[in-house]
Structures are given as C-alpha cells and as structure tokens.
XYZ file of C-alpha atoms in Angstrom:
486
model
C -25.904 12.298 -20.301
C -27.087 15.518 -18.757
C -27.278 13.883 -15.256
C -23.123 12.640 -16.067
C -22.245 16.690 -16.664
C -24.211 17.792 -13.576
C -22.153 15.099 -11.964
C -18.746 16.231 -13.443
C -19.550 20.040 -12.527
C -20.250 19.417 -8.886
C -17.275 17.117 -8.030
C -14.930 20.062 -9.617
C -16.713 23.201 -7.765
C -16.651 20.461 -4.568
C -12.892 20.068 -5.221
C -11.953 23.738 -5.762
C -13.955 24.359 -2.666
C -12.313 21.953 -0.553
C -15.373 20.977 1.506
C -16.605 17.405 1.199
C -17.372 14.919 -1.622
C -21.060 14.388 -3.248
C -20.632 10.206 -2.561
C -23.661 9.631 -4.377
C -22.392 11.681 -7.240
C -18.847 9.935 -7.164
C -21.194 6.223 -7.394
C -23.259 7.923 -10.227
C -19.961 8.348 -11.589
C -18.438 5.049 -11.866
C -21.612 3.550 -13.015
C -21.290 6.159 -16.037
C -17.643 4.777 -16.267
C -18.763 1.211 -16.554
C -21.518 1.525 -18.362
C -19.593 3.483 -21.171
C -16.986 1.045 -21.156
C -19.384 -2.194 -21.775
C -21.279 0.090 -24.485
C -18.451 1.308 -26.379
C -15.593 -0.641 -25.664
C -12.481 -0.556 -23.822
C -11.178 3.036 -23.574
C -7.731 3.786 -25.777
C -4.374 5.648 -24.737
C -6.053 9.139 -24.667
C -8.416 8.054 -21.586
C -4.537 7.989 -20.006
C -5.303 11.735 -19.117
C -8.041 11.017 -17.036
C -5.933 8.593 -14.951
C -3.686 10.439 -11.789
C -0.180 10.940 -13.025
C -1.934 10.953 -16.737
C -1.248 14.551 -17.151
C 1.558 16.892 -15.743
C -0.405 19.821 -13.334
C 0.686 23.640 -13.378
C 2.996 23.738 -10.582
C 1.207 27.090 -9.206
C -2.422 25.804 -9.435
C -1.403 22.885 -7.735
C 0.517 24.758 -4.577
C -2.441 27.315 -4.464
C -5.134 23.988 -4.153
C -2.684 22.029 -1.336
C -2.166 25.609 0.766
C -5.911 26.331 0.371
C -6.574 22.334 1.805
C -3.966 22.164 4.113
C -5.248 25.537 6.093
C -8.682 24.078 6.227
C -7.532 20.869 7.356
C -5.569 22.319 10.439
C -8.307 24.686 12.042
C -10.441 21.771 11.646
C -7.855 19.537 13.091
C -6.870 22.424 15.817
C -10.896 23.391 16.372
C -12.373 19.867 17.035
C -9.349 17.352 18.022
C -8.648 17.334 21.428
C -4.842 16.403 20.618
C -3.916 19.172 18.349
C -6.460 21.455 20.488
C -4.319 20.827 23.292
C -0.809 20.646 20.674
C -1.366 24.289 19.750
C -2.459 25.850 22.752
C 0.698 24.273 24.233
C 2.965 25.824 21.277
C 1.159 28.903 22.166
C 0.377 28.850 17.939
C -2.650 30.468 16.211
C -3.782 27.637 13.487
C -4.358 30.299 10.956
C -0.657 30.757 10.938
C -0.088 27.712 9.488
C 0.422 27.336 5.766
C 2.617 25.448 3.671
C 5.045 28.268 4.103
C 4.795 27.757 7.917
C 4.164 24.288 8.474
C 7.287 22.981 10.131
C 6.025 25.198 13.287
C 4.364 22.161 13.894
C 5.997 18.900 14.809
C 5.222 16.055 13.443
C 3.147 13.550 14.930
C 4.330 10.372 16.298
C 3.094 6.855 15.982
C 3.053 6.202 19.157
C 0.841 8.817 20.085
C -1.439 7.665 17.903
C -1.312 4.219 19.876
C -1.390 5.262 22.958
C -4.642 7.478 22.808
C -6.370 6.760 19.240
C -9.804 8.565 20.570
C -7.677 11.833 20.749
C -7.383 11.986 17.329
C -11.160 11.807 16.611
C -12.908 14.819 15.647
C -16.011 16.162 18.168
C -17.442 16.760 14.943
C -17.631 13.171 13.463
C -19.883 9.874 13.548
C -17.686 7.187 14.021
C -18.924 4.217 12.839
C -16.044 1.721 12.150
C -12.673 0.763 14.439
C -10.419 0.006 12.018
C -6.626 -1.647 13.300
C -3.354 -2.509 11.625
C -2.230 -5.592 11.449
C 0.344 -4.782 14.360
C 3.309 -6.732 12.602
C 6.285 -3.714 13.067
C 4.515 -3.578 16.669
C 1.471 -2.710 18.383
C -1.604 -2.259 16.252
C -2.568 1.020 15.701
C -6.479 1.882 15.768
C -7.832 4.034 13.569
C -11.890 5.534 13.700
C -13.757 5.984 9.931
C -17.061 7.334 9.211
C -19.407 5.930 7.064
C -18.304 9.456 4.729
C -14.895 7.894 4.322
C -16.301 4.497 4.165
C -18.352 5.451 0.955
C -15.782 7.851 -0.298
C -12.883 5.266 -0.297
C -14.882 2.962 -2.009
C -15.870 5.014 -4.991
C -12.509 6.110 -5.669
C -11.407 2.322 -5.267
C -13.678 1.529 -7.788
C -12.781 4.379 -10.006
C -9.240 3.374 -9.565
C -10.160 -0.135 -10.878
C -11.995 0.386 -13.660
C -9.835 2.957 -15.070
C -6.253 2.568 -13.794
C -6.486 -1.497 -13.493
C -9.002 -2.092 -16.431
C -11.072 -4.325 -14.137
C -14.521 -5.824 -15.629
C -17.486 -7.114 -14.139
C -16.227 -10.615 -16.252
C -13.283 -10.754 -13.682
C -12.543 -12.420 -9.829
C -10.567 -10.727 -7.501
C -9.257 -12.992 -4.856
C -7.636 -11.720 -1.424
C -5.249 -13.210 0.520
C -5.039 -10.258 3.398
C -5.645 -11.142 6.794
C -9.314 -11.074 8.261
C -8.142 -8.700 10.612
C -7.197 -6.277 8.189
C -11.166 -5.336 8.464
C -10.790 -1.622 6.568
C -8.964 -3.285 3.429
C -11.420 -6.119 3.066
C -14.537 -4.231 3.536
C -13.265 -1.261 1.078
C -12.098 -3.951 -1.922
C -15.642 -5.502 -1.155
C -17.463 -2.579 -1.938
C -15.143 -0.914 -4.811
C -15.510 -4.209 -6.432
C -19.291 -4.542 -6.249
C -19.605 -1.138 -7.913
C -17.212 -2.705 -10.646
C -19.580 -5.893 -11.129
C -16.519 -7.852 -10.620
C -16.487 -11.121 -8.600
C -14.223 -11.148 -4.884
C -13.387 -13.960 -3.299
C -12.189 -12.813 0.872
C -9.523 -16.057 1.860
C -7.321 -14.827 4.586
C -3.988 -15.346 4.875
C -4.481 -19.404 4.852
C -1.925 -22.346 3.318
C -0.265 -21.377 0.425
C -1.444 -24.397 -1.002
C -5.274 -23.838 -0.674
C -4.483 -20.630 -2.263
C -2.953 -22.011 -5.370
C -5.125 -24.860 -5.735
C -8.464 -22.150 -5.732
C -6.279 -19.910 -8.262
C -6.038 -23.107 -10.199
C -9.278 -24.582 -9.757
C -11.992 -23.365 -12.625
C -15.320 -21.171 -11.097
C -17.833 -22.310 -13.754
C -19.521 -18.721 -13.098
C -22.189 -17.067 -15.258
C -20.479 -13.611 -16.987
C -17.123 -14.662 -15.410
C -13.675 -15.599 -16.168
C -12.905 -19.152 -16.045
C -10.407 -18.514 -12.824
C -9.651 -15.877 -10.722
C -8.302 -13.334 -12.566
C -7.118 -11.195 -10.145
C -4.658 -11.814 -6.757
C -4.687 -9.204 -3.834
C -1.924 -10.336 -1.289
C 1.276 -9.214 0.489
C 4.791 -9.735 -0.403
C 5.253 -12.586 2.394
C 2.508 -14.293 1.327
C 3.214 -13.726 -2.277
C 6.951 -15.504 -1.352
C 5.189 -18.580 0.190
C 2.963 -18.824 -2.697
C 5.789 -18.914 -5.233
C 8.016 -21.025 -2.923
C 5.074 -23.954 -3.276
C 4.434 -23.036 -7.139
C 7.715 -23.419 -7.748
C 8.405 -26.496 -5.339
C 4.988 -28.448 -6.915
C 5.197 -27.826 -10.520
C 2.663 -25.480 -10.735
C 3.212 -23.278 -14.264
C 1.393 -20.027 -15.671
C -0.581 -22.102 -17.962
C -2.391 -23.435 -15.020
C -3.868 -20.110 -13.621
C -5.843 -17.658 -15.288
C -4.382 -14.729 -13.434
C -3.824 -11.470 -15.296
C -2.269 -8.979 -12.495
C -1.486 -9.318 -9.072
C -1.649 -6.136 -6.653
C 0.685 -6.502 -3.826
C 0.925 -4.360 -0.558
C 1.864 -3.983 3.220
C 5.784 -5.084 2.357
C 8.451 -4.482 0.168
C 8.207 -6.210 -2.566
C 11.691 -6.703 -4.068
C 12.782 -7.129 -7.674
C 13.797 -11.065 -7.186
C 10.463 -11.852 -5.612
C 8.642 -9.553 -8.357
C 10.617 -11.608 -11.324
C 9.831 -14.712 -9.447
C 6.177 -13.979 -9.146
C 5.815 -13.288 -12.893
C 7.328 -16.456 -13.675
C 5.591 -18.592 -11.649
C 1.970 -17.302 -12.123
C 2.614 -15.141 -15.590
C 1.188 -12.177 -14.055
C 1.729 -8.511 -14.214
C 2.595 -7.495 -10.518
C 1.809 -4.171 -9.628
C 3.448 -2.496 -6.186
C 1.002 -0.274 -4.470
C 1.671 1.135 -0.706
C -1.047 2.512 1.251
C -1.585 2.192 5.038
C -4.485 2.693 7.529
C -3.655 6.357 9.241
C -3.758 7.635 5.515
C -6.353 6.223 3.618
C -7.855 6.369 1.298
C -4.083 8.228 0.263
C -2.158 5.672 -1.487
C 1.120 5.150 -3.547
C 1.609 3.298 -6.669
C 5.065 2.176 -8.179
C 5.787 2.868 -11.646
C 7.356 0.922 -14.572
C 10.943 3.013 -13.665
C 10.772 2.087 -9.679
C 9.863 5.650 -8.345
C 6.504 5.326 -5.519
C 3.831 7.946 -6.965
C 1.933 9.281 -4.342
C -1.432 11.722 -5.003
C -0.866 15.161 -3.848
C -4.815 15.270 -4.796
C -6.142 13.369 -1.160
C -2.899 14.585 1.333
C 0.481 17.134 1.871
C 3.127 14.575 1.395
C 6.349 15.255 2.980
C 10.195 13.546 3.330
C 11.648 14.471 6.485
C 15.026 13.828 7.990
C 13.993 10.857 11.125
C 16.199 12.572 13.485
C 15.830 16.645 12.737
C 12.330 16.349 10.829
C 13.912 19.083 8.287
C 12.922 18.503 4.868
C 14.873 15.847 3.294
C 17.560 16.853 0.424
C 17.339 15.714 -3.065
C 18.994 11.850 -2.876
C 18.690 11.622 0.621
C 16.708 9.279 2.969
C 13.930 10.399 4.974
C 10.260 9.231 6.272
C 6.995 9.848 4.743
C 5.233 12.130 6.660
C 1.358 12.516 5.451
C -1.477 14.826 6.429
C -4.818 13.351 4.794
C -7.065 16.624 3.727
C -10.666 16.705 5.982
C -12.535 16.722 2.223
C -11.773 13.040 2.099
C -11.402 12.665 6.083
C -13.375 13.932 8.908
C -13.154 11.399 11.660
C -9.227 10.343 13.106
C -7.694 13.489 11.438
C -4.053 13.558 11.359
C -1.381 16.559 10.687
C 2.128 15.475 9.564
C 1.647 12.266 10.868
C 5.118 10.366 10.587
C 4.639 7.073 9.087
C 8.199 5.774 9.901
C 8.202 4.225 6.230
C 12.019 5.012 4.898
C 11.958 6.635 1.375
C 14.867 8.314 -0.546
C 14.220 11.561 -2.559
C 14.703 11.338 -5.842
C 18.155 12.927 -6.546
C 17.931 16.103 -9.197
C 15.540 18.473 -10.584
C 15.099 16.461 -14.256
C 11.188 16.150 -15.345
C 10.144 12.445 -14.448
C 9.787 10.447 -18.139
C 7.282 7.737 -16.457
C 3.920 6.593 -17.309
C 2.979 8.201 -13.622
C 5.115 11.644 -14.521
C 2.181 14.025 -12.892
C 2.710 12.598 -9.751
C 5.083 13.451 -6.712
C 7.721 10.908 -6.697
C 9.908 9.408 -4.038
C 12.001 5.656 -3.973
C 9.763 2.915 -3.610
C 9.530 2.380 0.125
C 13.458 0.936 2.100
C 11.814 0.118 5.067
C 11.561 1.323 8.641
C 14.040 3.690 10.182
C 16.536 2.562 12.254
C 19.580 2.961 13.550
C 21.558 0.395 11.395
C 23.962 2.145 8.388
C 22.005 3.879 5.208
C 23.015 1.219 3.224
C 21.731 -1.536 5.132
C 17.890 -1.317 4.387
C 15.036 -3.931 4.169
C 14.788 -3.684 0.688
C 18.492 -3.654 -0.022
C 19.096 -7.012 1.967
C 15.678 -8.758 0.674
C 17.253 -7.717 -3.181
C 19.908 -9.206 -2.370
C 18.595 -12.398 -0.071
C 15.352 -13.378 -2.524
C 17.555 -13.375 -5.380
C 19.007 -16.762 -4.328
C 16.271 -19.705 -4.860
C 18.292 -21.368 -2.077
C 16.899 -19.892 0.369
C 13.239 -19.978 1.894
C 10.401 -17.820 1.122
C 9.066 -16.331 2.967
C 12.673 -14.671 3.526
C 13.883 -14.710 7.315
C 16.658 -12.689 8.429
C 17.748 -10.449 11.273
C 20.668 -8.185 11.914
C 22.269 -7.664 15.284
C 24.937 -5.245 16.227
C 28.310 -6.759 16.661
C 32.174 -5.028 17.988
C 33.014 -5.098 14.549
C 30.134 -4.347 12.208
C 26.149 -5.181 12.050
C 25.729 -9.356 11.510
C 23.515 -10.348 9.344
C 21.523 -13.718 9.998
C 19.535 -15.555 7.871
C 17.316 -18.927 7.911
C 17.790 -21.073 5.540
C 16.638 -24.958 4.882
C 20.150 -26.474 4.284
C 22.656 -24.200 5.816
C 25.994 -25.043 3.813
C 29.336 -23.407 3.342
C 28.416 -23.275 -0.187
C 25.108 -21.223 0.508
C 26.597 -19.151 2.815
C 29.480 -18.282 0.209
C 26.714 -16.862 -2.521
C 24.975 -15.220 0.613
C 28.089 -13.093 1.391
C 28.801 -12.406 -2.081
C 25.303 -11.222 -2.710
C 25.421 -9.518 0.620
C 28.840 -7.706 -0.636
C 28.818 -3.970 0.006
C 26.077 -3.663 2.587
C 28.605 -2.765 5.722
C 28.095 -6.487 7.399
C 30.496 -7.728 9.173
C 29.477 -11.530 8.835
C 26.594 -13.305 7.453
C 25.337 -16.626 10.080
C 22.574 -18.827 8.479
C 20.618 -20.964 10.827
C 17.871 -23.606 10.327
C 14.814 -22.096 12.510
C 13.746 -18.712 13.013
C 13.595 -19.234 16.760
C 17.533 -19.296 16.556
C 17.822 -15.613 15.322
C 19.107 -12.842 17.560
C 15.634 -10.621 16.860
C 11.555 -12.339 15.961
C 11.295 -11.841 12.291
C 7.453 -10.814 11.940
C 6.011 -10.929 8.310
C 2.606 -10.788 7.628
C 2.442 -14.715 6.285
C 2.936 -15.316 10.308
C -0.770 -14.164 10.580
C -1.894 -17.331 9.094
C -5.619 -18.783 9.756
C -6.059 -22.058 10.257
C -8.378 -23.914 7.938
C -9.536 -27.737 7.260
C -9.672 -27.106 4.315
C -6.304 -28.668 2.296
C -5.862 -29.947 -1.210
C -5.152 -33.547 -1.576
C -1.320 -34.094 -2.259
C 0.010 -33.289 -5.941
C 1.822 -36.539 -7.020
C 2.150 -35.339 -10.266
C 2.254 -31.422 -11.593
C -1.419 -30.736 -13.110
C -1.147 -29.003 -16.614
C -4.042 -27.435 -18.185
C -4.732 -28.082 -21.239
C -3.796 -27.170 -24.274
C-alpha cells in the first residue's frame, strides 16, 4: 500500500513537472490495478472518474498544463532536431516565443516532409532503438524512430487503458488481425497485454475464413475463456470478415467474442450494425496513428472522436489556410505529441491530413467521454472533391446495402458535369444501381457506374484487407453452418 501512494505521488509531481515518466512506477501501477481488481472485484461506476473523459477538468488548469508542455516541447524540438533547428532559424523565430498564444507563427508540418527525411525529425538527444513504418496504404509509408522510453511508456498506458477503460482480465484472448508490418502496434498490444495477464494471439491480415474459424474454434486454455474473447482488426478486414459470416452461416452463438476494437479506417455505422450482428459484439472505434503515439482517439456512444489533451496540443485547421477551423466546419487534425511521453521523432503541429469537422456550438458535451476534447469521428482524407462528398459519407451510404461487396470498393473521378462515383459490385444490375443512386442521393454526384473488378475503376482502391498474407493454413469447406450448442 505505501509503495502504491509513493507511486501515485511521483507520477503527479512528474506530470505537473512535465519532464519524463517513472516507467517502472507506471508498471508498479497497473500491477496494483490488477491485483486490486482480482482481490476485490470488478470496480463499480465511481472508478468512471479515474478513466480519461471520466471527469470534466478546470478549463484554466488545463490551458496553464498544455502552455507549460507545449513550450518545453518546442525548445526541445527547436534545440536538438535538425528540422525545426533549421525551421526556426529560417523564420528568423526565437522558440521561447512560442506559446499557445503564438503558435500559428509556426507552420505546420507536412507529411511529406516527414517521408522524405524521417532522420530529421530525430532528436540528437535520443537512443533510437526501433524503426517503426505505416502501413503505406494512402501512399508511401512513413517511418517513424521510438526509444525504448516510449516503447515502455506506451505499453503501460496500453495496459492501463485495458484494464480500466476496456475491463480486460487475465481470463481473456485478444486476437489481432493487423498486418505484420504494422511492427509498433503489434509489439505495443503484446506487451500492454502481458502486463494485463491476458492471452494474444498475433494472425496478420490472413483469409477471412481462417480468422473466423480460430474465433470459432474453442482454446481449451488453463485460466482462460473458452474462445477468443477479444478481436483487434481494421474496418476492411472487419467487412471481409462479416461478408463470409454472413455468406457461411456463421451466428453470435458460435463465437465467444465480447468487444471488438477497430482502427486504421472509418468504420461506418452500416458496417458497425453489421458487425454486431454477425459476431454479437460491442465494437468500439478508436483512431490512433504512428507519428502520434502513444496519442490516441476514442469514439463515444453519441459519435463525437475524444482525443486526450493529456499526451498532445490537438488542433483543427483549415487544409488550405491552416487557420483554426470554425465551430461546424471541416478541417485536419493537426497534433504535436508532448517530449514527456516522446523524446525520439518529435513532431510540432504535425498535419495528419485526417478530415474532422468541429463540433458546431458552445453546449457542454452530455457523453460518457464529456472531459475530453471532441471533434467528428474522422471523414477521411482531404481532397479536393465537394465537402459533402467524404469517405465516410459515401461508405454510410455504400455498406448500408448487403448487395454490395465487403470489403467496399469505390472510386470517384471528376467528370464535365459533376464528380462520378464508381463502385464494384458482384452482380452489377439496373436494380442495384437504382438503390445505389438513391442511397447516394444528395452527395453532389453526377452518376453512379458499378463495375465487376476493381481493376476497371478510374483510381486503385487501397484498403488495408489488400495487405493480405498468404497462409496454408485454410479451414476445410463449411457444408453445413456449425451451431454451438445450446
């Protein structure tokens, strides 16, 4: 007990000091977490205040602790990183003039400068220990350097996250579906969920049907669940694993899956409703990416993405004049990660590209994540196609008819008379196509075209399902749907 208040003491003076994390401490932490939880029992609504978003934070306190973390983070950034080094002596600007009052001084900072020279983005100061890359689906993969610091860091607050926002046990599997090149997410579940006890099965993005048929298949492990409990896997993937549930007879009662966490596309409301059918599984939406970890966004029960103003300076800024983005409008997500949870690739206002719309207003939030900074859930990538016309406004629309394919293919092309939308679908028919354009209705197309292969669409359609890895191993056909029983 008095080791768990020395621990609690030194990660708040660490935090109102803004200098780096006690890891150790942060581990000693979640083992006090866990070992509370399997002594006493599951925690009840009042541990909600311990959870980010749990409790609403004075509005002063709060600007004082970002200004105080955002100033440190620059003259690091400014000191040590030969890009910004170079950035401010070219802007002729002192870094200790930059505050949040002052920030827009500097410009943001573009992906693809962080592609074209990722070791300029490394801190002098640093140990790099781990190349981390994205999966390069919107375009060339971006590479990112970690410590072991943020290694260990991201792990424990993973884990923290688990146990106490998730209510994972060590009696549960976590299975995951992300690509084996997506080496930072793998690595960081891995961990989080060995401080949690919990089992984790690491798949890769393989046939939709040997993923269903080892959700489906019992473990027969000691302490553990029956099945997997737990899914981790994109929204493409997610769509190809629904399309074969759904197509095979597969039903909830086969699967012992309790929540699924998907992440690295939209997820849209069709494909979330058709998830929970199939599998009979709370979904949860999370958004995080590889610049910005171990920042991360979490979508609430009312559709707003909660991101913590705890780990980075979150900002929405107009694509084209990078001025702050007005209440309703669109605008990017543009995030500085704070050197107390990164000290390697450091990053200030780096522009993600990720479309988001303000929320419109200045009413208190009423959700379960009300403590939080609040945006839209995430549109897609900016582009130069009308507002309306989105990723997430044509997947609503396109998912929402079992018609067509998952995972959904489409591409728009510019046309005399108004963007064309073009979609693939199995059995093109005049019928389809007529529910297509009525769903479609109000988006500014000026035609809809389905065709039978994605080859025959004006643009690739990448998704991260494409990133498949072959395997031998494949389940013998299903000749009749497999019911568990009762």
């Amino acid at each position: 007990m008095f080791g768990t208040m020395i621990r609690q003491i030194r990660y708040g003076a660490q935090m109102l000091g803004g200098g780096q994390l006690t890891v150790s401490g942060l581990r000693g932490t979640v083992a006090d977490l866990r070992a509370t939880i399997e002594e006493f029992g599951e925690p009840g609504e009042e541990a909600a205040v311990m959870l980010p978003g749990g409790t609403e934070p004075d509005p002063q306190i709060q600007r004082t602790m970002a200004d105080r973390r955002l100033k440190l983070t620059v003259r690091q950034a400014a000191a040590h990183v030969p890009y910004y080094r170079r950035l401010f002596a070219d802007l002729d600007l002192n870094p200790r003039d930059i505050s949040l009052d002052t920030l827009a001084l500097l410009p943001p900072t573009p992906k693809s400068a962080l592609r074209a020279a990722s070791s300029a983005f490394v801190s002098e100061r640093s140990e790099p220990v781990l190349l981390a890359q994205t999966t390069g689906t919107t375009g060339t993969p971006t590479s990112v350097w970690f410590s072991q610091y943020e290694l260990e860091l991201a792990a424990a607050l993973s884990a923290m996250s688990f146990l106490m926002g998730s209510g994972l046990r060590s009696r549960h599997i976590v299975l995951s579906t992300i690509s084996s090149r997506a080496t930072l997410a793998k690595l960081n579940v891995q961990r989080s969920l060995a401080m949690v006890g919990a089992g984790f099965l690491a798949m890769g993005t393989v046939d939709p049907r040997i993923i269903i048929d080892r959700l489906a298949t019992p473990m027969r492990l000691p302490g553990k669940e029956p099945q997997v409990t737990h899914l981790i896997v994109t929204a493409s993937v997610l769509g190809g694993l629904v399309q074969t549930a759904e197509r095979d007879g597969w039903a909830p009662a086969d699967f012992g899956l309790r929540q699924i966490f998907v992440g690295g596309e939209i997820l849209s409301d069709p494909l979330r409703s058709r998830a929970e059918e199939a599998f009979g599984a709370r979904i949860t939406d999370t958004y995080s990416m590889t610049e910005t970890m171990p920042t991360a966004g979490l979508a609430c029960e009312q559709g707003h993405l909660h991101l913590s103003a705890e780990q980075a300076h979150i900002e929405v800024l107009d694509p084209l004049t990078h001025t702050p983005a007005g209440p309703g409008e669109p605008g990017t997500l543009v995030v500085t990660p704070y050197t107390q949870y990164r000290d390697t690739t450091l990053l200030l206002r780096y522009d993600t590209g990720d479309l988001v719309r303000r929320l419109p207003g200045t009413e208190p939030l009423t959700c379960t994540l009300h403590g939080m900074p609040a945006t839209s859930r995430i549109l897609g990538r900016h582009s130069n196609l009308p507002t309306e016309l989105t990723a997430r406004a044509v997947l609503d629309r396109l998912q929402g008819e079992r018609r067509l394919p998952l995972p959904t293919r489409y591409a728009v092309s510019a046309a005399p008379d108004g963007p064309r939308l073009y979609v693939v679908a199995d059995r093109p028919s005049a019928a389809l196509l007529g529910s297509v354009e009525e769903r479609c209705d109000g988006l500014g197309l000026s035609s809809v075209v389905l065709v039978e292969e994605p080859g025959e669409l004006p643009a690739p359609c990448h998704v991260r399902a494409d990133l498949t890895e072959h395997s031998f191993e494949l389940p013998a056909p299903r000749l009749q749907p497999v019911r568990s029983a009762p």
